[in-house]
Coordinates of C-alpha atoms in Angstrom, one line a residue:
M2 CA 194.2 -35.7 280.2
K3 CA 192.7 -35.5 276.7
R4 CA 190.1 -33.1 278.0
I5 CA 192.8 -30.8 279.4
I6 CA 194.8 -30.9 276.2
L7 CA 191.6 -30.1 274.2
L8 CA 190.8 -27.2 276.6
V9 CA 194.3 -25.8 276.3
F10 CA 194.2 -26.2 272.5
V11 CA 190.8 -24.4 272.2
S12 CA 192.0 -21.6 274.6
L13 CA 195.2 -21.1 272.5
L14 CA 193.2 -21.2 269.3
S15 CA 190.8 -18.6 270.5
V16 CA 193.6 -16.3 271.7
A17 CA 195.4 -16.7 268.3
L18 CA 192.2 -16.0 266.4
S19 CA 191.3 -12.9 268.4
G20 CA 194.6 -11.3 267.5
C21 CA 194.6 -12.3 263.8
G22 CA 192.4 -9.5 262.7
Y23 CA 189.6 -11.7 261.2
N24 CA 186.8 -9.7 262.7
S25 CA 188.5 -6.3 262.6
L26 CA 189.2 -6.6 258.8
Q27 CA 185.6 -7.3 258.1
V28 CA 184.5 -4.4 260.3
K29 CA 186.9 -2.1 258.5
E30 CA 185.6 -3.3 255.1
E31 CA 182.1 -2.5 256.2
A32 CA 183.2 1.0 257.2
V33 CA 184.5 1.4 253.6
F34 CA 181.1 0.3 252.3
K35 CA 179.3 2.7 254.6
A36 CA 181.5 5.6 253.6
W37 CA 180.9 4.7 249.9
S38 CA 177.1 4.8 250.6
D39 CA 177.5 8.3 252.1
V40 CA 179.3 9.4 248.9
E41 CA 176.5 7.9 246.8
S42 CA 173.8 9.6 248.8
T43 CA 175.4 13.0 248.5
L44 CA 175.8 12.5 244.8
Q45 CA 172.1 11.5 244.6
R46 CA 171.2 14.7 246.5
R47 CA 173.1 16.7 243.9
A48 CA 171.4 14.8 241.1
D49 CA 168.0 15.5 242.7
L50 CA 168.7 19.3 242.9
I51 CA 169.9 19.8 239.4
P52 CA 166.4 19.5 237.6
N53 CA 165.1 22.2 239.9
L54 CA 168.0 24.4 239.2
V55 CA 167.8 23.8 235.4
E56 CA 164.0 24.6 235.4
T57 CA 164.5 27.8 237.3
V58 CA 167.3 28.9 235.0
K59 CA 165.2 27.9 231.9
G60 CA 162.5 30.4 232.9
Y61 CA 165.0 33.2 232.7
A62 CA 167.5 32.0 230.1
K63 CA 165.4 30.4 227.3
H64 CA 168.1 31.0 224.6
E65 CA 170.8 29.3 226.7
Q66 CA 169.5 25.9 225.7
E67 CA 172.9 24.4 224.9
T68 CA 174.3 25.0 228.3
L69 CA 171.1 23.7 230.0
Q70 CA 171.2 20.6 227.8
A71 CA 174.8 19.9 228.7
V72 CA 173.9 20.0 232.4
V73 CA 170.9 17.6 231.8
N74 CA 173.1 15.2 229.7
A75 CA 175.9 15.3 232.3
R76 CA 173.5 14.6 235.1
S77 CA 172.0 11.7 233.2
K78 CA 175.4 10.2 232.5
A79 CA 176.5 10.7 236.1
G80 CA 173.3 9.2 237.4
S81 CA 173.6 6.1 235.2
M82 CA 177.1 5.3 236.5
Q83 CA 176.5 2.7 239.2
I84 CA 179.4 1.5 241.4
S85 CA 178.7 -1.5 243.5
A86 CA 180.6 -2.4 246.6
K87 CA 182.7 -5.0 244.7
D88 CA 183.7 -2.3 242.2
L89 CA 185.5 -0.3 244.9
S90 CA 188.5 -2.5 244.2
N91 CA 188.3 -1.8 240.4
P92 CA 190.4 1.2 239.4
A93 CA 188.8 1.5 235.9
A94 CA 185.2 1.6 237.3
M95 CA 186.2 4.2 239.9
Q96 CA 187.9 6.3 237.2
Q97 CA 184.8 6.1 234.9
M98 CA 182.6 7.2 237.8
Q99 CA 184.9 10.0 238.7
A100 CA 185.0 11.2 235.1
A101 CA 181.2 11.3 234.9
Q102 CA 181.0 13.3 238.1
G103 CA 183.7 15.6 236.8
Q104 CA 181.7 16.3 233.6
L105 CA 178.7 17.1 235.7
S106 CA 180.7 19.5 237.9
S107 CA 182.1 21.2 234.7
A108 CA 178.6 21.5 233.3
L109 CA 177.3 23.0 236.5
S110 CA 180.2 25.5 236.5
K111 CA 179.2 26.6 232.9
L112 CA 175.6 27.0 234.0
L113 CA 176.6 29.3 236.9
V114 CA 178.6 31.4 234.4
V115 CA 175.4 31.7 232.3
V116 CA 173.5 32.8 235.4
E117 CA 175.9 35.7 235.9
R118 CA 174.4 37.2 232.7
Y119 CA 170.9 37.4 234.2
P120 CA 170.7 39.8 237.1
D121 CA 166.9 39.1 237.7
L122 CA 167.7 35.4 238.1
K123 CA 170.5 36.1 240.6
A124 CA 168.0 38.1 242.7
N125 CA 165.3 35.4 242.6
Q126 CA 164.9 33.8 246.0
N127 CA 164.1 30.4 244.6
F128 CA 167.3 30.4 242.6
L129 CA 169.3 31.7 245.5
D130 CA 168.0 28.9 247.7
L131 CA 168.8 26.3 245.0
Q132 CA 172.3 27.7 244.5
N133 CA 172.9 27.6 248.3
Q134 CA 171.7 24.0 248.5
L135 CA 173.9 23.0 245.5
E136 CA 176.9 24.7 247.1
G137 CA 176.2 22.9 250.4
T138 CA 175.8 19.6 248.5
E139 CA 179.2 20.1 246.8
N140 CA 180.7 20.6 250.2
R141 CA 179.0 17.4 251.5
I142 CA 180.3 15.5 248.5
N143 CA 183.8 16.6 249.3
V144 CA 183.5 15.6 253.0
A145 CA 182.0 12.3 252.0
R146 CA 184.9 11.6 249.6
Q147 CA 187.4 12.5 252.3
R148 CA 185.7 10.1 254.7
Y149 CA 185.6 7.4 252.1
N150 CA 189.3 7.9 251.4
A151 CA 190.1 7.7 255.2
A152 CA 188.1 4.5 255.5
A153 CA 189.7 3.0 252.5
S154 CA 193.2 4.0 253.8
D155 CA 192.5 2.4 257.2
F156 CA 191.2 -0.8 255.5
N157 CA 194.0 -1.0 253.0
G158 CA 196.6 -0.5 255.7
S159 CA 195.0 -3.2 257.8
I160 CA 195.1 -5.9 255.1
R161 CA 198.8 -5.2 254.7
K162 CA 199.8 -5.4 258.4
F163 CA 200.9 -8.6 260.2
P164 CA 199.2 -10.7 261.4
A165 CA 196.0 -9.5 259.7
S166 CA 197.7 -9.8 256.3
L167 CA 198.0 -13.6 256.8
T168 CA 194.4 -13.8 257.9
N169 CA 193.4 -12.0 254.7
K170 CA 195.7 -14.0 252.5
F171 CA 194.6 -17.4 253.7
L172 CA 191.0 -16.8 254.9
L173 CA 189.3 -13.7 253.7
H174 CA 190.9 -12.7 250.4
L175 CA 189.7 -9.1 250.7
E176 CA 190.9 -6.7 248.0
R177 CA 192.4 -3.3 248.3
K178 CA 189.9 -0.5 247.9
E179 CA 190.5 2.4 245.4
Y180 CA 190.7 6.0 246.4
F181 CA 189.0 9.0 245.0
K182 CA 191.6 11.0 243.1
A183 CA 191.7 14.5 241.8
E184 CA 190.4 15.0 238.3
E185 CA 192.8 15.7 235.4
G186 CA 193.8 19.4 235.5
A187 CA 192.6 19.9 239.1
K188 CA 196.1 21.1 240.1
A189 CA 195.8 24.1 237.8
A190 CA 194.3 27.2 239.4
P191 CA 191.0 28.3 237.9
K192 CA 191.2 31.4 235.8
V193 CA 189.0 34.2 237.1
T194 CA 188.3 37.2 234.9
F195 CA 186.1 40.2 235.4

């Protein structure tokens, strides 16, 4: 009789645990971490391309040192910002990282404006290849950010839904993940003048 009761109890416990979300919450958190790794790898790709772009422009635009230095400094600052998996729940750390990446994007935009002044540079095949790679990288960064936000949304929703919310509250204690947000002033349309 005790054996039957124990068997029924174990069966009910396994059924209850399979529906509590314990495993699925952890799988979803891992998906967030993977998506974050994808963001980091695309940011690294951009950081790796920038020195080549700067050196190519330097050859043509020696007197544009201030703009080139701004790009180098922004790249250095953005490269030094490290966000670990546990920082994905820290809004301040995410905001600092996004600010550093925004400064780098701004510096790159200024560099491309400088490039417009040098017709020979714009026609140089090496520069064109670098510019295309940089543009492709910016697109990859955007896609990686969107995928990260989707994974964070799925995870954040899962830890709030019943019964997984109880599993998280009493067993896992997983924290909500922060989203990538638009930079300050991103809603304003860029001004284009010819």
